Coordinates of C-alpha atoms in Angstrom, one line a residue:
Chain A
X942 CA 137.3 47.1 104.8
X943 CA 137.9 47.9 108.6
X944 CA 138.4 51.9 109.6
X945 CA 141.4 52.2 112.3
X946 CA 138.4 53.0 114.8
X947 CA 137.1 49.5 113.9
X948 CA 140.1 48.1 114.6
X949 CA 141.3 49.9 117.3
X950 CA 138.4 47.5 119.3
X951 CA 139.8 44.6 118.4
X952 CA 141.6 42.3 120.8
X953 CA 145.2 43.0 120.8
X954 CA 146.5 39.2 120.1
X955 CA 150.4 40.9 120.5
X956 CA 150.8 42.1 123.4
X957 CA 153.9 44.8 124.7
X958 CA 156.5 43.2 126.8
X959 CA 158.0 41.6 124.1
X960 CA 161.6 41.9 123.9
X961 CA 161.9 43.1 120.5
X962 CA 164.1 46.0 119.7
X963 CA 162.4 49.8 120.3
X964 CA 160.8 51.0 116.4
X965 CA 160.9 47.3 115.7
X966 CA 159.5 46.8 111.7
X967 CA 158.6 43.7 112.4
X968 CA 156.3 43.6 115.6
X969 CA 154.3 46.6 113.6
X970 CA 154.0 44.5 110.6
X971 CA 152.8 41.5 112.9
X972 CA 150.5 43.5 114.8
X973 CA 148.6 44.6 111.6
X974 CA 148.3 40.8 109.9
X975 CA 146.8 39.9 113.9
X976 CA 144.6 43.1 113.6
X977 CA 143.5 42.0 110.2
X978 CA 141.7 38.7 111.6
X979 CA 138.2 37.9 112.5
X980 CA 138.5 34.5 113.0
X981 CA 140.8 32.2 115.8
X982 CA 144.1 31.7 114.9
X983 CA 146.9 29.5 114.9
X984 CA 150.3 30.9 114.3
X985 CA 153.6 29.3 113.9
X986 CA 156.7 31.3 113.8
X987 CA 159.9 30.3 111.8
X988 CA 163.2 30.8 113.9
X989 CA 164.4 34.6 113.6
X990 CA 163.9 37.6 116.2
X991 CA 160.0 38.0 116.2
X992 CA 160.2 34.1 117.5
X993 CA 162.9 34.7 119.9
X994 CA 161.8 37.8 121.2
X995 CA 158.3 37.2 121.8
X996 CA 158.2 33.9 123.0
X997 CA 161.0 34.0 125.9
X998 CA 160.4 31.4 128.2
X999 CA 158.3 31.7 130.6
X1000 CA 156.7 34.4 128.9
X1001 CA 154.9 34.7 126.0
X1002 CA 153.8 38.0 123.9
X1003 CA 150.9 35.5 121.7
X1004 CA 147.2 36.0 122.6
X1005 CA 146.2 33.3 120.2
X1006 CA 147.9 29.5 120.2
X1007 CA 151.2 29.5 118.7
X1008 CA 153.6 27.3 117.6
X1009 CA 157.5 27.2 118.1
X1010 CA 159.3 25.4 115.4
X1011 CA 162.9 25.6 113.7
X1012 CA 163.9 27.6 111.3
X1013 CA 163.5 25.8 107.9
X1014 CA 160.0 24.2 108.6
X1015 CA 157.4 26.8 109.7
X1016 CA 155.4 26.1 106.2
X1017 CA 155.4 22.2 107.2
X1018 CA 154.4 23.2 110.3
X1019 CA 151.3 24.8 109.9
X1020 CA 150.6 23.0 106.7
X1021 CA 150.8 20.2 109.3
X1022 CA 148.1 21.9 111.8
X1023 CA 146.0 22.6 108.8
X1024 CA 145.6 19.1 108.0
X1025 CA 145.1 17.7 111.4
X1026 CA 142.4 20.8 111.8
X1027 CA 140.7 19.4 108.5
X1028 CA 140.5 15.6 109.3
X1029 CA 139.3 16.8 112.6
X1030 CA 136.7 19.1 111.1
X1031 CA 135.5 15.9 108.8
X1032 CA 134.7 13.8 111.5
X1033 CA 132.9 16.5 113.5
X1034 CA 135.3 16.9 116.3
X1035 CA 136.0 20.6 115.5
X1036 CA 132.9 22.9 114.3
X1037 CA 134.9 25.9 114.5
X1038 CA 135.9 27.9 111.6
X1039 CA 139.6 28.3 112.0
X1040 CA 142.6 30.3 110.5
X1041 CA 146.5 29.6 109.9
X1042 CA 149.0 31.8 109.4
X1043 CA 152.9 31.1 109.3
X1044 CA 155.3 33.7 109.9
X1045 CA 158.8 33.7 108.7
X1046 CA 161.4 36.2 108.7
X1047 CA 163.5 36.0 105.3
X1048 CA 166.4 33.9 106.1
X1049 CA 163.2 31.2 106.9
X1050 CA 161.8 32.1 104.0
X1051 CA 164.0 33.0 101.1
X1052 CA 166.7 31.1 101.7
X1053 CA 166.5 28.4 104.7
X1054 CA 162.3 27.5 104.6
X1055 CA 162.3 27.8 101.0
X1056 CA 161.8 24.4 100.0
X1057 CA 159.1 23.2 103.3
X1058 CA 157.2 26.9 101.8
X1059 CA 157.3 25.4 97.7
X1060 CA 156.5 22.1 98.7
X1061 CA 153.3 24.1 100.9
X1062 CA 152.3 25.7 98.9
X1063 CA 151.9 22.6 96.2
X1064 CA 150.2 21.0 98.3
X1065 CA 147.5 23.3 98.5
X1066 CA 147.1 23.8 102.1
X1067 CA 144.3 26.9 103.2
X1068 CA 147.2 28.7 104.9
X1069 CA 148.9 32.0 105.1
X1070 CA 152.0 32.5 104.3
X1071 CA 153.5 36.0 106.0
X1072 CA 157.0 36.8 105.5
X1073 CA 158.1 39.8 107.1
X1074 CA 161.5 41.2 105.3
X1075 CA 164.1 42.7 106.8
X1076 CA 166.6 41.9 104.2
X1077 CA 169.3 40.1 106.6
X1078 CA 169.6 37.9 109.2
X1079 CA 168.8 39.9 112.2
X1080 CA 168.2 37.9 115.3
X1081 CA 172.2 36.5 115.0
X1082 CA 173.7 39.8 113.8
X1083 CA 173.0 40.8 110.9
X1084 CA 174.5 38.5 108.4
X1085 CA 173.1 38.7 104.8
X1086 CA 171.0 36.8 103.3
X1087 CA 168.8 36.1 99.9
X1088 CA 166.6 39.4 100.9
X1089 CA 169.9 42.0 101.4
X1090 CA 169.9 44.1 98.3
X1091 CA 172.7 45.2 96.2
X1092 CA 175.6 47.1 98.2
X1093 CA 174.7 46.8 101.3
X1094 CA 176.7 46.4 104.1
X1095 CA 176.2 43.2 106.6
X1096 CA 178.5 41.6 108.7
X1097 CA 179.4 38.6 105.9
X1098 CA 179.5 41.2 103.1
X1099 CA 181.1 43.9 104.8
X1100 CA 182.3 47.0 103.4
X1101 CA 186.1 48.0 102.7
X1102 CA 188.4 48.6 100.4
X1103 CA 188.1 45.7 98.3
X1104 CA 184.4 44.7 98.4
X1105 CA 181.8 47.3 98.8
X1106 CA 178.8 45.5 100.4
X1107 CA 177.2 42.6 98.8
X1108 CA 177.8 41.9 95.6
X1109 CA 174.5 40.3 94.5
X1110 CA 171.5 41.5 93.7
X1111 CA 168.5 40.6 96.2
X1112 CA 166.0 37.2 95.1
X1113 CA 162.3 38.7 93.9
X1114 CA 160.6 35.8 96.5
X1115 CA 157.2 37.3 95.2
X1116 CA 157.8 36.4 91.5
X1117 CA 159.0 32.8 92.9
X1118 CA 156.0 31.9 94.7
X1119 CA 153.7 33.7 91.6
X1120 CA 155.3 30.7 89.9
X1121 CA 153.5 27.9 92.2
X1122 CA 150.0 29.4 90.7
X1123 CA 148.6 30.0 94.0
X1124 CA 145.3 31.4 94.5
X1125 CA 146.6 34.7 96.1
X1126 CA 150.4 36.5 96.4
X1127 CA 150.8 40.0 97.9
X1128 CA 153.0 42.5 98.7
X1129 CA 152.7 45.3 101.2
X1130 CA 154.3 47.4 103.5
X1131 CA 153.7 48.4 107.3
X1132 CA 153.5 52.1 106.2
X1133 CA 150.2 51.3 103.9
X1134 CA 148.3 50.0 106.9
X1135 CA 145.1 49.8 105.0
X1136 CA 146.9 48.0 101.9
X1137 CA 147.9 45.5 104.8
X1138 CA 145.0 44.6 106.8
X1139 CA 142.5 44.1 103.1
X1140 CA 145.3 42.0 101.9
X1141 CA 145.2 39.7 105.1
X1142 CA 141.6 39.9 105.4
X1143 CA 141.7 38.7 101.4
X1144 CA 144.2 35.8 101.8
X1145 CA 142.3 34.6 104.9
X1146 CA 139.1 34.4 103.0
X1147 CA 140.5 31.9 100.3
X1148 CA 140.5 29.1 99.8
X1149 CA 144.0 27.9 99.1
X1150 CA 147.2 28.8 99.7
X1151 CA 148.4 32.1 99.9
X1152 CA 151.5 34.1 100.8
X1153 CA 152.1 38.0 101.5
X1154 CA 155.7 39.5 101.4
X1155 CA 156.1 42.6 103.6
X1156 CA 159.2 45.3 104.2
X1157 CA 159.8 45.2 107.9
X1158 CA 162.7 48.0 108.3
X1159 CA 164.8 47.1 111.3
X1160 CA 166.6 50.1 113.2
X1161 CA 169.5 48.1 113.8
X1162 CA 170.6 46.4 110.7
X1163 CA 169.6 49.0 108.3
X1164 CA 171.5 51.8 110.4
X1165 CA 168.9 54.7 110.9
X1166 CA 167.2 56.2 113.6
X1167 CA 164.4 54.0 115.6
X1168 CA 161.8 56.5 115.4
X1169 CA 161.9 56.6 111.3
X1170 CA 160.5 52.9 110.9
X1171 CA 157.8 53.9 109.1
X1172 CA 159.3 56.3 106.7
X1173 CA 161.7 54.0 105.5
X1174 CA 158.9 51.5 104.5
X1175 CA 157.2 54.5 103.0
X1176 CA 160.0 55.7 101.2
X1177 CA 160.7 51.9 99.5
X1178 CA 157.2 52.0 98.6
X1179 CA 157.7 55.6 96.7
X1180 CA 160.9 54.9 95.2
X1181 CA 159.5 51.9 93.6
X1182 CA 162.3 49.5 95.6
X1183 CA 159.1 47.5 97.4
X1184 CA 155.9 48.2 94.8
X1185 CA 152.6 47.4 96.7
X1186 CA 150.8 44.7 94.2
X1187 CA 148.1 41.7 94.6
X1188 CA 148.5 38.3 92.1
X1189 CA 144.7 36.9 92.5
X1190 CA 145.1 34.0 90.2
X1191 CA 147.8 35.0 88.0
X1192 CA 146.5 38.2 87.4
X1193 CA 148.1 41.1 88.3
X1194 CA 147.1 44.1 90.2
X1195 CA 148.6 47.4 91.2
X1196 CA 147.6 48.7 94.6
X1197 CA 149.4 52.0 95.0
X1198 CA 151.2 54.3 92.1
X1199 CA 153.1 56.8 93.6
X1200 CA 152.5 60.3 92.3
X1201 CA 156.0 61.0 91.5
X1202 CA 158.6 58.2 91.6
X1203 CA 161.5 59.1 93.7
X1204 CA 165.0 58.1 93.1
X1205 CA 165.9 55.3 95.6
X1206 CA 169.2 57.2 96.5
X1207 CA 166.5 59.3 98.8
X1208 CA 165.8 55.9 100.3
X1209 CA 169.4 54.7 100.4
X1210 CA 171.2 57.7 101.3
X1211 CA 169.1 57.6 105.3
X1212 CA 170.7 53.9 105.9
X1213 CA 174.0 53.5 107.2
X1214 CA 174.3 50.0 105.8
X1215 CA 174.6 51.9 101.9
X1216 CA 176.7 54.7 103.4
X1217 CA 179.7 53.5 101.3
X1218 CA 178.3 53.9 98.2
X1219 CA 177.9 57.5 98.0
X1220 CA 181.9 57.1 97.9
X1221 CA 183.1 58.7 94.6
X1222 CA 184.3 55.7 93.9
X1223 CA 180.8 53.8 94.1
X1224 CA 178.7 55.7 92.0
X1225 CA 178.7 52.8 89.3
X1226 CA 176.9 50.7 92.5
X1227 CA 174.1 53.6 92.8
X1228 CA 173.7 53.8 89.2
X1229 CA 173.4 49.4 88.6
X1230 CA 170.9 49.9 91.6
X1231 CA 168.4 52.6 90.1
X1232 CA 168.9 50.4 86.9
X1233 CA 167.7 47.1 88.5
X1234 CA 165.2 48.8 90.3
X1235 CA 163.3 50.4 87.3
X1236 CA 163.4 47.6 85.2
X1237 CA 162.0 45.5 88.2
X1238 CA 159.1 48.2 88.3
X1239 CA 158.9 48.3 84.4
X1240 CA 158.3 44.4 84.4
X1241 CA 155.7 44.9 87.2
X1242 CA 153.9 47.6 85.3
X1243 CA 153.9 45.9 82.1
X1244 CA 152.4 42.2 83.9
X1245 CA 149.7 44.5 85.3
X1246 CA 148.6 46.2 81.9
X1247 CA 148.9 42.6 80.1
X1248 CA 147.4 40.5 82.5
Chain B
X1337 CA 144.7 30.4 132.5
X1338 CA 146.8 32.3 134.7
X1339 CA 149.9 30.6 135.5
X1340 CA 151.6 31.6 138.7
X1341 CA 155.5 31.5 138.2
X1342 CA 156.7 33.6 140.9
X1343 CA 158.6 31.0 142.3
X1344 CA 159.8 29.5 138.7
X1345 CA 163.5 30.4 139.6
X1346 CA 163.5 27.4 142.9
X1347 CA 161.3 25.0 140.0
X1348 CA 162.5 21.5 139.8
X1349 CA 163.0 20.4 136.0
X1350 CA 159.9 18.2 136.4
X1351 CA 157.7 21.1 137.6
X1352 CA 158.2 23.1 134.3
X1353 CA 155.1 22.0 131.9
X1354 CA 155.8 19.2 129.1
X1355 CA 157.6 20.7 126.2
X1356 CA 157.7 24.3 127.8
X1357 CA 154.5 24.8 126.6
X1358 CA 153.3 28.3 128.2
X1359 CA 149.6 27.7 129.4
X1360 CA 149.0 30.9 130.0
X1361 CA 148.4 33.5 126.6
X1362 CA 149.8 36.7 126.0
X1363 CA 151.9 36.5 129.5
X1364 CA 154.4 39.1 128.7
X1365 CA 152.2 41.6 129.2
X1366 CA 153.4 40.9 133.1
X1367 CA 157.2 41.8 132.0
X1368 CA 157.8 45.4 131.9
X1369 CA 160.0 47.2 129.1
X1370 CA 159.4 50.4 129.7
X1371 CA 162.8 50.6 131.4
X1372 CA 164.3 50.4 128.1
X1373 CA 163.3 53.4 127.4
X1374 CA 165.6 57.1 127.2
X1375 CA 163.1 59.6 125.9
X1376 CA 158.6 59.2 126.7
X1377 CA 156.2 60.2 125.0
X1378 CA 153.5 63.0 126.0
X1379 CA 150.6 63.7 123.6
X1380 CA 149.4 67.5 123.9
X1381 CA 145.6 66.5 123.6
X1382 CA 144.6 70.2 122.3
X1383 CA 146.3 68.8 119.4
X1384 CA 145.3 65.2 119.3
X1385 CA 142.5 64.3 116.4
X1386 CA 142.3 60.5 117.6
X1387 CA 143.6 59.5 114.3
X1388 CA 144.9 56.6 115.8
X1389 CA 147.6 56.6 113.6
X1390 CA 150.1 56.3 116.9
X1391 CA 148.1 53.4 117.6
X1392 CA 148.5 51.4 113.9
X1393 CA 152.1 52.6 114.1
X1394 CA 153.3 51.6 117.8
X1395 CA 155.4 48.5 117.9
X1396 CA 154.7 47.6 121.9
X1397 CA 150.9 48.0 121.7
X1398 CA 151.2 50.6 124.2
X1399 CA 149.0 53.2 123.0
X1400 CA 145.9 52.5 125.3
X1401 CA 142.8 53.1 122.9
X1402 CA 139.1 53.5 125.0
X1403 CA 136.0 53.6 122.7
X1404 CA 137.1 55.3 119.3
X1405 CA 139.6 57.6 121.3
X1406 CA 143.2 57.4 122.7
X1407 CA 143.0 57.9 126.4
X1408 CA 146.8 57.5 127.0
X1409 CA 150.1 56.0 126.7
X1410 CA 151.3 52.3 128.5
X1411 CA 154.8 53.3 130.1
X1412 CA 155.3 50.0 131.3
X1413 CA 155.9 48.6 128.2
X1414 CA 156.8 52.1 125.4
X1415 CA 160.4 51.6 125.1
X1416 CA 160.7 55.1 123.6
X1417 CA 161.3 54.2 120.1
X1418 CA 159.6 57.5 119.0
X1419 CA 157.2 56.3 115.9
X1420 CA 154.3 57.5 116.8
X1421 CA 155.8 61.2 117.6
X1422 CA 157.6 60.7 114.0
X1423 CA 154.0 59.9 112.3
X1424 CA 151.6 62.2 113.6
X1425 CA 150.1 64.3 111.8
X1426 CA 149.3 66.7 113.7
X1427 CA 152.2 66.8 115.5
X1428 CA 150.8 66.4 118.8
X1429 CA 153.4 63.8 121.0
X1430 CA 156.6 65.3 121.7
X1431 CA 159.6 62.8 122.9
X1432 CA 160.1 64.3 126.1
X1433 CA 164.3 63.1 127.8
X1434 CA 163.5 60.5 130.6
X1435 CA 163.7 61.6 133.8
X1436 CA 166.5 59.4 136.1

């Protein structure tokens, strides 16, 4: 397990002068999975603002080769690379030991590369899987998507007098790829840097498909302060709203309990996007959202004791 | 590689490389954001452990780190965001208003 010094003399493989937002979630999270590596890399990056941002023609913000594809096919992509690297490797034209990681944002991975990530991840390709969560679509304004959570206000579910927010509870991605039986699932959070960087160092060292799911607040979309980035990852992880946990072949593992589980209204009540729901009116929102959100973490706790 | 496109603006179509590939990595370190940027950051190093937490935590890779120790911050690329003043511990970088 590397120490911050240790990583600190790393090669930087993001590098500033990218054009993503200041207090960006998602260049931080990036910037840890990079850190995490010790071998080359190729990256591919599904469509969404880390893609647009750091790869603006002529410049790019990747120290390692990276690929640009669409936004539904990042997994076949670099399932794609895998397998030339492998055919490559068997006839001796490659000696190198190399890694793959895919990022997607979750518009490319819940909802629009959901079905090039499944069929990935049956096939069994040695690749990583990162999806870094901001719970909308971002990069084209904030619309929502599988990843927004209950209530909260986007640009297609706005807030008013009829509808407050979206009325949908948020897809659990984790549980779905737990279902393909892959060798290793994750979740982590920017604000648990250590958690981070032993889970990618983990995933890259099996052999198999594997996929990590992490909170990447975003200033904008969520409606808070740039400088607060990392509390509001920490505050998901304490509230129980994003539980840190490992899957290493179906079995489950809890990497950080917090000491005293706060109520997610202490989360909520710092975003602009839930604003709305501490409306009188609203309180039956708050109350379904606490609800969903412990039995969630009830579910969790009881997989980890059973399994 | 380092790939010279000063001139890119006067490029014909067919002087751009196949596919816009970019043959040169990690380029955008050449393009400067740090005029983005409202409020800087100033570390008081009485107060600075070298945690390196401000390092972990900065989204533009612009806190310069020099054997084990951080030696200072890269204003050509901090847009000001404020993180790493928000997540030290010891309180030791203070958001100071940008100068005009």
């Amino acid at each position: 397990m590397a120490s911050l010094r240790e990583l600190a003399k790393k090669k930087n493989l993001l590098t500033g002068g990218h054009r993503l937002c200041a207090g960006c979630g998602a260049s931080i999270t990036i910037r840890q999975v990079l850190l995490a590596s010790n071998y080359p890399l190729v990256c591919g990056v599904a469509t969404g603002c880390l893609e647009v941002s750091t790869t603006i023609y002529p410049y790019t913000a990747w120290r390692c080769s990276y690929i640009h594809t669409a936004f539904e096919s990042v997994a076949a992509t670099i399932s794609g690379v895998e397998a030339a690297y492998r055919a490559l490797k068997k006839k001796g034209k490659i000696e190198r030991e190399m890694k793959f990681i895919a990022f997607g944002g979750d518009g490319g991975t819940y909802d629009i590369g959901f079905q090039a990530l499944s069929g990935a991840l049956e096939r069994g390709h040695r690749m990583l899987y990162v999806c870094y969560d901001n719970q909308a679509y971002m990069n084209t304004g904030i619309q929502r998507s599988g990843a927004t959570p209950l209530g909260a206000w986007t640009t297609t579910t706005p807030a008013g007098k009829v509808i407050p927010g979206k009325p949908n509870w948020r897809k659990d991605l984790t549980a779905c790829v737990v279902a393909h039986n892959i060798p290793y699932v994750a979740q982590a959070s920017p604000s648990h840097w250590k958690d981070l960087v032993s889970k990618v160092e983990k995933a890259l060292e099996t052999d198999g498909p594997t996929f990590i799911n992490i909170l990447a607040p975003c200033p904008r979309g969520w409606r808070y302060p740039e400088s607060k980035t990392i509390k509001m990852a920490k505050l998901a992880v304490d509230s129980c709203f994003w539980p840190l946990y490992e899957v290493e072949e179906g079995k489950y593992k809890l990497n950080y309990q917090p000491k005293e589980k706060k109520p997610v209204v202490e989360w909520l009540q710092l975003q602009g996007r839930f604003k709305h729901l501490f409306k009188p009116e609203n309180q039956a929102i708050l109350e379904k959202f606490q609800a969903n959100v412990d039995k969630a973490w009830e579910n969790l706790l009881a997989l980890a004791q059973k399994t | 590689m380092k790939w010279d496109i000063r001139k890119i603006k006067e490029w014909k179509f067919y002087e751009h490389p196949q596919g816009i590939t970019i043959p040169e990595a990690g380029n955008a370190h050449y393009y400067p954001t740090g005029s983005w940027r409202s409020q800087r950051p100033e570390i008081n190093w009485d107060k600075c452990t070298h945690c390196l937490f401000c390092f972990i935590y900065c989204p533009d890779s612009s806190i310069i780190v020099k054997g084990e120790k951080v030696v200072g911050i890269d204003l050509a690329h901090c847009k000001g965001c404020g993180v790493c003043a928000e997540e030290c511990p010891k309180q030791a970088i203070e958001m100071l208003k940008e100068r005009v």
